[in-house]
Amino acid sequence: MNRITCIGLAVLMICIGLNSAAAQTVGSTYTSTGPKDCRQIGKPSELDGSTTRACSGKDGLLVLIAEDDLREIVSIGRNRKQAAEEPAAKVWFAPFNSSETTIEWRAVGAKPFAIIQRWHIADNADPDKQGRPNTKAMLVVTRLPPGPVCHVAYVDAIANPTANELARKAADDFARGFACGKDEVKIIGTRGRAVELATMR
């Protein structure tokens, strides 16, 4: 009887352990920030055409995207006011830039802790046939609440063939413990032209 009880308890503990491990699995889900999936805030500025839109994210979070003078910021918060006050809402890359409309959410279970988004940074030193700057792609890893929302890592998408995997690992390894305003944004993998442009001051 004791032996059967012990075996039963062992099986139960294994099942609990497996359930606990499954609950801690880190994975990705995706949302869109395309204009049709978001709500425009107010009207475009008559002065410079600047726009702001709010998009639904994961776990009740809101994605705020503001565009001004051909540059964008992307921030996250429980509401528009909170998102607009986060450190991420105050980071403008110097060159013209834009973000793609797909956001990858890294989460433990259903609780997201970071996003990954592809950005395109204009390179004035590399004009196309019409004289417009070609763009260079990079991935931006941003940490999420609890705590401030800010950029954690940059991964050059051209210089690193496995940029997506590098960005996910950076999100998983660094985002939750990253101290906004204290820790420097990490350059992951090979530092390419996109990262060079994005970090110009």
PDB file of C-alpha atoms in Angstrom:
ATOM      1  CA  MET A   1       0.000   0.000   0.000  1.00  0.00           C
ATOM      2  CA  ASN A   2       2.816   2.385   0.902  1.00  0.00           C
ATOM      3  CA  ARG A   3       4.595   1.579  -2.352  1.00  0.00           C
ATOM      4  CA  ILE A   4       1.449   2.298  -4.392  1.00  0.00           C
ATOM      5  CA  THR A   5       0.915   5.548  -2.486  1.00  0.00           C
ATOM      6  CA  CYS A   6       4.505   6.618  -3.160  1.00  0.00           C
ATOM      7  CA  ILE A   7       4.172   5.838  -6.867  1.00  0.00           C
ATOM      8  CA  GLY A   8       0.913   7.791  -6.996  1.00  0.00           C
ATOM      9  CA  LEU A   9       2.507  10.771  -5.268  1.00  0.00           C
ATOM     10  CA  ALA A  10       5.497  10.632  -7.627  1.00  0.00           C
ATOM     11  CA  VAL A  11       3.218  10.639 -10.676  1.00  0.00           C
ATOM     12  CA  LEU A  12       1.228  13.533  -9.193  1.00  0.00           C
ATOM     13  CA  MET A  13       4.393  15.566  -8.566  1.00  0.00           C
ATOM     14  CA  ILE A  14       5.589  14.934 -12.123  1.00  0.00           C
ATOM     15  CA  CYS A  15       2.241  16.137 -13.496  1.00  0.00           C
ATOM     16  CA  ILE A  16       2.363  19.251 -11.319  1.00  0.00           C
ATOM     17  CA  GLY A  17       5.910  19.901 -12.505  1.00  0.00           C
ATOM     18  CA  LEU A  18       4.905  19.515 -16.143  1.00  0.00           C
ATOM     19  CA  ASN A  19       1.937  21.844 -15.699  1.00  0.00           C
ATOM     20  CA  SER A  20       4.158  24.399 -13.983  1.00  0.00           C
ATOM     21  CA  ALA A  21       6.718  24.199 -16.798  1.00  0.00           C
ATOM     22  CA  ALA A  22       3.987  24.606 -19.404  1.00  0.00           C
ATOM     23  CA  ALA A  23       2.645  27.645 -17.573  1.00  0.00           C
ATOM     24  CA  GLN A  24       6.121  29.225 -17.718  1.00  0.00           C
ATOM     25  CA  THR A  25       6.601  28.661 -21.450  1.00  0.00           C
ATOM     26  CA  VAL A  26       7.764  31.759 -23.311  1.00  0.00           C
ATOM     27  CA  GLY A  27       6.114  32.278 -26.678  1.00  0.00           C
ATOM     28  CA  SER A  28       5.116  34.809 -29.313  1.00  0.00           C
ATOM     29  CA  THR A  29       1.824  36.228 -30.505  1.00  0.00           C
ATOM     30  CA  TYR A  30       1.240  39.014 -33.001  1.00  0.00           C
ATOM     31  CA  THR A  31      -0.919  42.113 -33.442  1.00  0.00           C
ATOM     32  CA  SER A  32      -1.264  44.714 -36.180  1.00  0.00           C
ATOM     33  CA  THR A  33      -0.687  48.458 -35.999  1.00  0.00           C
ATOM     34  CA  GLY A  34      -1.977  49.048 -39.522  1.00  0.00           C
ATOM     35  CA  PRO A  35      -4.282  52.074 -39.891  1.00  0.00           C
ATOM     36  CA  LYS A  36      -7.338  49.847 -40.455  1.00  0.00           C
ATOM     37  CA  ASP A  37      -6.673  48.065 -37.145  1.00  0.00           C
ATOM     38  CA  CYS A  38      -6.175  51.241 -35.109  1.00  0.00           C
ATOM     39  CA  ARG A  39      -8.018  54.383 -34.086  1.00  0.00           C
ATOM     40  CA  GLN A  40      -6.695  57.727 -35.247  1.00  0.00           C
ATOM     41  CA  ILE A  41      -6.448  60.308 -32.474  1.00  0.00           C
ATOM     42  CA  GLY A  42      -7.722  63.632 -33.749  1.00  0.00           C
ATOM     43  CA  LYS A  43      -6.994  64.869 -37.255  1.00  0.00           C
ATOM     44  CA  PRO A  44      -3.632  65.044 -39.031  1.00  0.00           C
ATOM     45  CA  SER A  45      -1.841  68.296 -38.262  1.00  0.00           C
ATOM     46  CA  GLU A  46      -2.466  70.946 -40.906  1.00  0.00           C
ATOM     47  CA  LEU A  47       1.005  72.289 -40.228  1.00  0.00           C
ATOM     48  CA  ASP A  48       3.118  69.182 -40.831  1.00  0.00           C
ATOM     49  CA  GLY A  49       0.719  66.255 -41.335  1.00  0.00           C
ATOM     50  CA  SER A  50       1.727  64.596 -38.063  1.00  0.00           C
ATOM     51  CA  THR A  51      -0.591  61.834 -36.839  1.00  0.00           C
ATOM     52  CA  THR A  52      -1.227  59.734 -33.742  1.00  0.00           C
ATOM     53  CA  ARG A  53      -3.057  56.421 -33.603  1.00  0.00           C
ATOM     54  CA  ALA A  54      -3.949  53.968 -30.856  1.00  0.00           C
ATOM     55  CA  CYS A  55      -3.990  50.222 -31.459  1.00  0.00           C
ATOM     56  CA  SER A  56      -5.101  47.255 -29.378  1.00  0.00           C
ATOM     57  CA  GLY A  57      -2.304  45.148 -27.939  1.00  0.00           C
ATOM     58  CA  LYS A  58      -2.168  42.061 -25.759  1.00  0.00           C
ATOM     59  CA  ASP A  59      -3.380  41.718 -22.161  1.00  0.00           C
ATOM     60  CA  GLY A  60      -5.343  44.975 -22.281  1.00  0.00           C
ATOM     61  CA  LEU A  61      -2.327  47.048 -23.321  1.00  0.00           C
ATOM     62  CA  LEU A  62      -2.596  49.877 -25.837  1.00  0.00           C
ATOM     63  CA  VAL A  63      -0.016  50.628 -28.533  1.00  0.00           C
ATOM     64  CA  LEU A  64       0.495  54.325 -29.237  1.00  0.00           C
ATOM     65  CA  ILE A  65       2.130  55.356 -32.523  1.00  0.00           C
ATOM     66  CA  ALA A  66       2.945  58.973 -33.222  1.00  0.00           C
ATOM     67  CA  GLU A  67       4.409  60.180 -36.526  1.00  0.00           C
ATOM     68  CA  ASP A  68       5.938  63.618 -36.926  1.00  0.00           C
ATOM     69  CA  ASP A  69       8.287  64.956 -39.602  1.00  0.00           C
ATOM     70  CA  LEU A  70       8.658  61.459 -41.156  1.00  0.00           C
ATOM     71  CA  ARG A  71       9.766  59.984 -37.816  1.00  0.00           C
ATOM     72  CA  GLU A  72       7.849  57.688 -35.479  1.00  0.00           C
ATOM     73  CA  ILE A  73       7.671  56.696 -31.846  1.00  0.00           C
ATOM     74  CA  VAL A  74       5.980  53.556 -30.549  1.00  0.00           C
ATOM     75  CA  SER A  75       4.979  53.260 -26.896  1.00  0.00           C
ATOM     76  CA  ILE A  76       2.816  50.973 -24.771  1.00  0.00           C
ATOM     77  CA  GLY A  77       0.546  51.604 -21.802  1.00  0.00           C
ATOM     78  CA  ARG A  78      -2.730  50.723 -20.125  1.00  0.00           C
ATOM     79  CA  ASN A  79      -4.188  53.840 -21.757  1.00  0.00           C
ATOM     80  CA  ARG A  80      -3.136  56.591 -24.154  1.00  0.00           C
ATOM     81  CA  LYS A  81      -2.028  59.001 -21.410  1.00  0.00           C
ATOM     82  CA  GLN A  82       0.168  56.407 -19.749  1.00  0.00           C
ATOM     83  CA  ALA A  83       1.713  55.320 -23.056  1.00  0.00           C
ATOM     84  CA  ALA A  84       2.485  58.945 -23.965  1.00  0.00           C
ATOM     85  CA  GLU A  85       4.391  59.428 -20.702  1.00  0.00           C
ATOM     86  CA  GLU A  86       6.612  56.351 -20.990  1.00  0.00           C
ATOM     87  CA  PRO A  87      10.337  56.670 -21.863  1.00  0.00           C
ATOM     88  CA  ALA A  88       9.666  54.915 -25.199  1.00  0.00           C
ATOM     89  CA  ALA A  89       7.411  57.817 -26.216  1.00  0.00           C
ATOM     90  CA  LYS A  90      10.360  60.195 -25.976  1.00  0.00           C
ATOM     91  CA  VAL A  91      12.830  58.284 -28.160  1.00  0.00           C
ATOM     92  CA  TRP A  92      13.079  59.733 -31.665  1.00  0.00           C
ATOM     93  CA  PHE A  93      15.691  58.332 -34.038  1.00  0.00           C
ATOM     94  CA  ALA A  94      17.538  61.179 -35.777  1.00  0.00           C
ATOM     95  CA  PRO A  95      17.146  59.984 -39.406  1.00  0.00           C
ATOM     96  CA  PHE A  96      13.730  59.660 -41.054  1.00  0.00           C
ATOM     97  CA  ASN A  97      12.211  56.340 -40.028  1.00  0.00           C
ATOM     98  CA  SER A  98       9.090  54.203 -39.852  1.00  0.00           C
ATOM     99  CA  SER A  99       7.968  51.055 -38.063  1.00  0.00           C
ATOM    100  CA  GLU A 100       6.349  48.030 -39.675  1.00  0.00           C
ATOM    101  CA  THR A 101       2.757  47.227 -38.788  1.00  0.00           C
ATOM    102  CA  THR A 102       3.347  43.838 -37.150  1.00  0.00           C
ATOM    103  CA  ILE A 103       4.248  43.655 -33.463  1.00  0.00           C
ATOM    104  CA  GLU A 104       5.589  40.457 -31.932  1.00  0.00           C
ATOM    105  CA  TRP A 105       4.662  40.068 -28.262  1.00  0.00           C
ATOM    106  CA  ARG A 106       6.939  37.917 -26.094  1.00  0.00           C
ATOM    107  CA  ALA A 107       5.016  36.490 -23.173  1.00  0.00           C
ATOM    108  CA  VAL A 108       5.134  33.984 -20.346  1.00  0.00           C
ATOM    109  CA  GLY A 109       1.787  32.275 -20.687  1.00  0.00           C
ATOM    110  CA  ALA A 110      -0.636  35.099 -21.450  1.00  0.00           C
ATOM    111  CA  LYS A 111       1.444  37.818 -19.753  1.00  0.00           C
ATOM    112  CA  PRO A 112       3.564  39.839 -22.230  1.00  0.00           C
ATOM    113  CA  PHE A 113       6.866  41.280 -21.058  1.00  0.00           C
ATOM    114  CA  ALA A 114       8.366  42.646 -24.301  1.00  0.00           C
ATOM    115  CA  ILE A 115       7.586  43.528 -27.893  1.00  0.00           C
ATOM    116  CA  ILE A 116       9.722  43.200 -31.001  1.00  0.00           C
ATOM    117  CA  GLN A 117       9.130  45.424 -34.006  1.00  0.00           C
ATOM    118  CA  ARG A 118      10.948  45.977 -37.292  1.00  0.00           C
ATOM    119  CA  TRP A 119      11.959  49.545 -38.093  1.00  0.00           C
ATOM    120  CA  HIS A 120      13.297  51.124 -41.285  1.00  0.00           C
ATOM    121  CA  ILE A 121      15.914  53.849 -40.859  1.00  0.00           C
ATOM    122  CA  ALA A 122      16.623  56.217 -43.761  1.00  0.00           C
ATOM    123  CA  ASP A 123      20.240  56.326 -44.954  1.00  0.00           C
ATOM    124  CA  ASN A 124      20.964  59.663 -46.613  1.00  0.00           C
ATOM    125  CA  ALA A 125      24.362  58.347 -47.689  1.00  0.00           C
ATOM    126  CA  ASP A 126      22.647  55.701 -49.846  1.00  0.00           C
ATOM    127  CA  PRO A 127      20.173  57.415 -52.226  1.00  0.00           C
ATOM    128  CA  ASP A 128      18.045  55.531 -54.742  1.00  0.00           C
ATOM    129  CA  LYS A 129      17.755  56.471 -58.438  1.00  0.00           C
ATOM    130  CA  GLN A 130      15.273  59.224 -57.567  1.00  0.00           C
ATOM    131  CA  GLY A 131      17.620  60.658 -54.959  1.00  0.00           C
ATOM    132  CA  ARG A 132      15.540  59.445 -52.015  1.00  0.00           C
ATOM    133  CA  PRO A 133      17.360  57.676 -49.173  1.00  0.00           C
ATOM    134  CA  ASN A 134      17.206  53.910 -49.080  1.00  0.00           C
ATOM    135  CA  THR A 135      16.285  52.465 -45.701  1.00  0.00           C
ATOM    136  CA  LYS A 136      18.086  49.986 -43.478  1.00  0.00           C
ATOM    137  CA  ALA A 137      16.123  47.551 -41.303  1.00  0.00           C
ATOM    138  CA  MET A 138      16.585  46.772 -37.632  1.00  0.00           C
ATOM    139  CA  LEU A 139      14.586  45.112 -34.870  1.00  0.00           C
ATOM    140  CA  VAL A 140      13.755  47.012 -31.689  1.00  0.00           C
ATOM    141  CA  VAL A 141      13.099  45.155 -28.435  1.00  0.00           C
ATOM    142  CA  THR A 142      10.961  47.134 -25.969  1.00  0.00           C
ATOM    143  CA  ARG A 143      10.204  46.132 -22.370  1.00  0.00           C
ATOM    144  CA  LEU A 144       6.633  46.301 -21.031  1.00  0.00           C
ATOM    145  CA  PRO A 145       4.941  46.982 -17.662  1.00  0.00           C
ATOM    146  CA  PRO A 146       5.170  46.408 -14.778  1.00  0.00           C
ATOM    147  CA  GLY A 147       7.773  49.145 -14.682  1.00  0.00           C
ATOM    148  CA  PRO A 148       8.646  51.677 -17.388  1.00  0.00           C
ATOM    149  CA  VAL A 149       8.364  51.014 -21.121  1.00  0.00           C
ATOM    150  CA  CYS A 150      11.629  51.612 -22.984  1.00  0.00           C
ATOM    151  CA  HIS A 151      13.958  50.264 -25.658  1.00  0.00           C
ATOM    152  CA  VAL A 152      16.071  47.360 -24.432  1.00  0.00           C
ATOM    153  CA  ALA A 153      17.952  46.146 -27.509  1.00  0.00           C
ATOM    154  CA  TYR A 154      18.607  46.826 -31.194  1.00  0.00           C
ATOM    155  CA  VAL A 155      19.368  44.079 -33.718  1.00  0.00           C
ATOM    156  CA  ASP A 156      20.534  44.994 -37.214  1.00  0.00           C
ATOM    157  CA  ALA A 157      18.322  42.967 -39.546  1.00  0.00           C
ATOM    158  CA  ILE A 158      20.731  43.093 -42.495  1.00  0.00           C
ATOM    159  CA  ALA A 159      24.001  42.416 -40.684  1.00  0.00           C
ATOM    160  CA  ASN A 160      22.521  39.473 -38.750  1.00  0.00           C
ATOM    161  CA  PRO A 161      20.951  36.613 -40.775  1.00  0.00           C
ATOM    162  CA  THR A 162      19.251  35.278 -37.610  1.00  0.00           C
ATOM    163  CA  ALA A 163      18.017  38.692 -36.442  1.00  0.00           C
ATOM    164  CA  ASN A 164      14.580  37.445 -35.363  1.00  0.00           C
ATOM    165  CA  GLU A 165      16.052  34.736 -33.146  1.00  0.00           C
ATOM    166  CA  LEU A 166      18.578  37.190 -31.681  1.00  0.00           C
ATOM    167  CA  ALA A 167      15.816  39.684 -30.893  1.00  0.00           C
ATOM    168  CA  ARG A 168      13.689  37.031 -29.184  1.00  0.00           C
ATOM    169  CA  LYS A 169      16.629  35.889 -27.080  1.00  0.00           C
ATOM    170  CA  ALA A 170      17.411  39.498 -26.140  1.00  0.00           C
ATOM    171  CA  ALA A 171      13.789  40.041 -25.114  1.00  0.00           C
ATOM    172  CA  ASP A 172      13.729  36.849 -23.053  1.00  0.00           C
ATOM    173  CA  ASP A 173      17.126  37.430 -21.414  1.00  0.00           C
ATOM    174  CA  PHE A 174      17.119  41.173 -20.765  1.00  0.00           C
ATOM    175  CA  ALA A 175      13.693  42.851 -20.947  1.00  0.00           C
ATOM    176  CA  ARG A 176      12.302  41.929 -17.534  1.00  0.00           C
ATOM    177  CA  GLY A 177      15.410  42.981 -15.621  1.00  0.00           C
ATOM    178  CA  PHE A 178      16.241  46.046 -17.733  1.00  0.00           C
ATOM    179  CA  ALA A 179      16.395  49.360 -15.813  1.00  0.00           C
ATOM    180  CA  CYS A 180      15.071  52.135 -18.063  1.00  0.00           C
ATOM    181  CA  GLY A 181      17.128  55.302 -17.784  1.00  0.00           C
ATOM    182  CA  LYS A 182      19.990  53.451 -16.111  1.00  0.00           C
ATOM    183  CA  ASP A 183      20.940  50.555 -18.373  1.00  0.00           C
ATOM    184  CA  GLU A 184      22.221  51.277 -21.878  1.00  0.00           C
ATOM    185  CA  VAL A 185      20.309  49.879 -24.841  1.00  0.00           C
ATOM    186  CA  LYS A 186      22.072  46.681 -25.869  1.00  0.00           C
ATOM    187  CA  ILE A 187      23.391  46.170 -29.402  1.00  0.00           C
ATOM    188  CA  ILE A 188      22.866  42.485 -30.159  1.00  0.00           C
ATOM    189  CA  GLY A 189      24.897  40.606 -32.748  1.00  0.00           C
ATOM    190  CA  THR A 190      26.815  42.388 -35.492  1.00  0.00           C
ATOM    191  CA  ARG A 191      26.503  46.153 -35.424  1.00  0.00           C
ATOM    192  CA  GLY A 192      25.327  47.132 -38.918  1.00  0.00           C
ATOM    193  CA  ARG A 193      24.393  50.314 -40.737  1.00  0.00           C
ATOM    194  CA  ALA A 194      20.810  50.452 -39.389  1.00  0.00           C
ATOM    195  CA  VAL A 195      22.010  50.387 -35.784  1.00  0.00           C
ATOM    196  CA  GLU A 196      24.698  52.942 -36.614  1.00  0.00           C
ATOM    197  CA  LEU A 197      22.038  55.285 -38.025  1.00  0.00           C
ATOM    198  CA  ALA A 198      19.605  54.701 -35.150  1.00  0.00           C
ATOM    199  CA  THR A 199      22.208  55.515 -32.514  1.00  0.00           C
ATOM    200  CA  MET A 200      23.431  58.708 -34.200  1.00  0.00           C
ATOM    201  CA  ARG A 201      23.135  61.749 -31.937  1.00  0.00           C
TER     202      ARG A 201
END
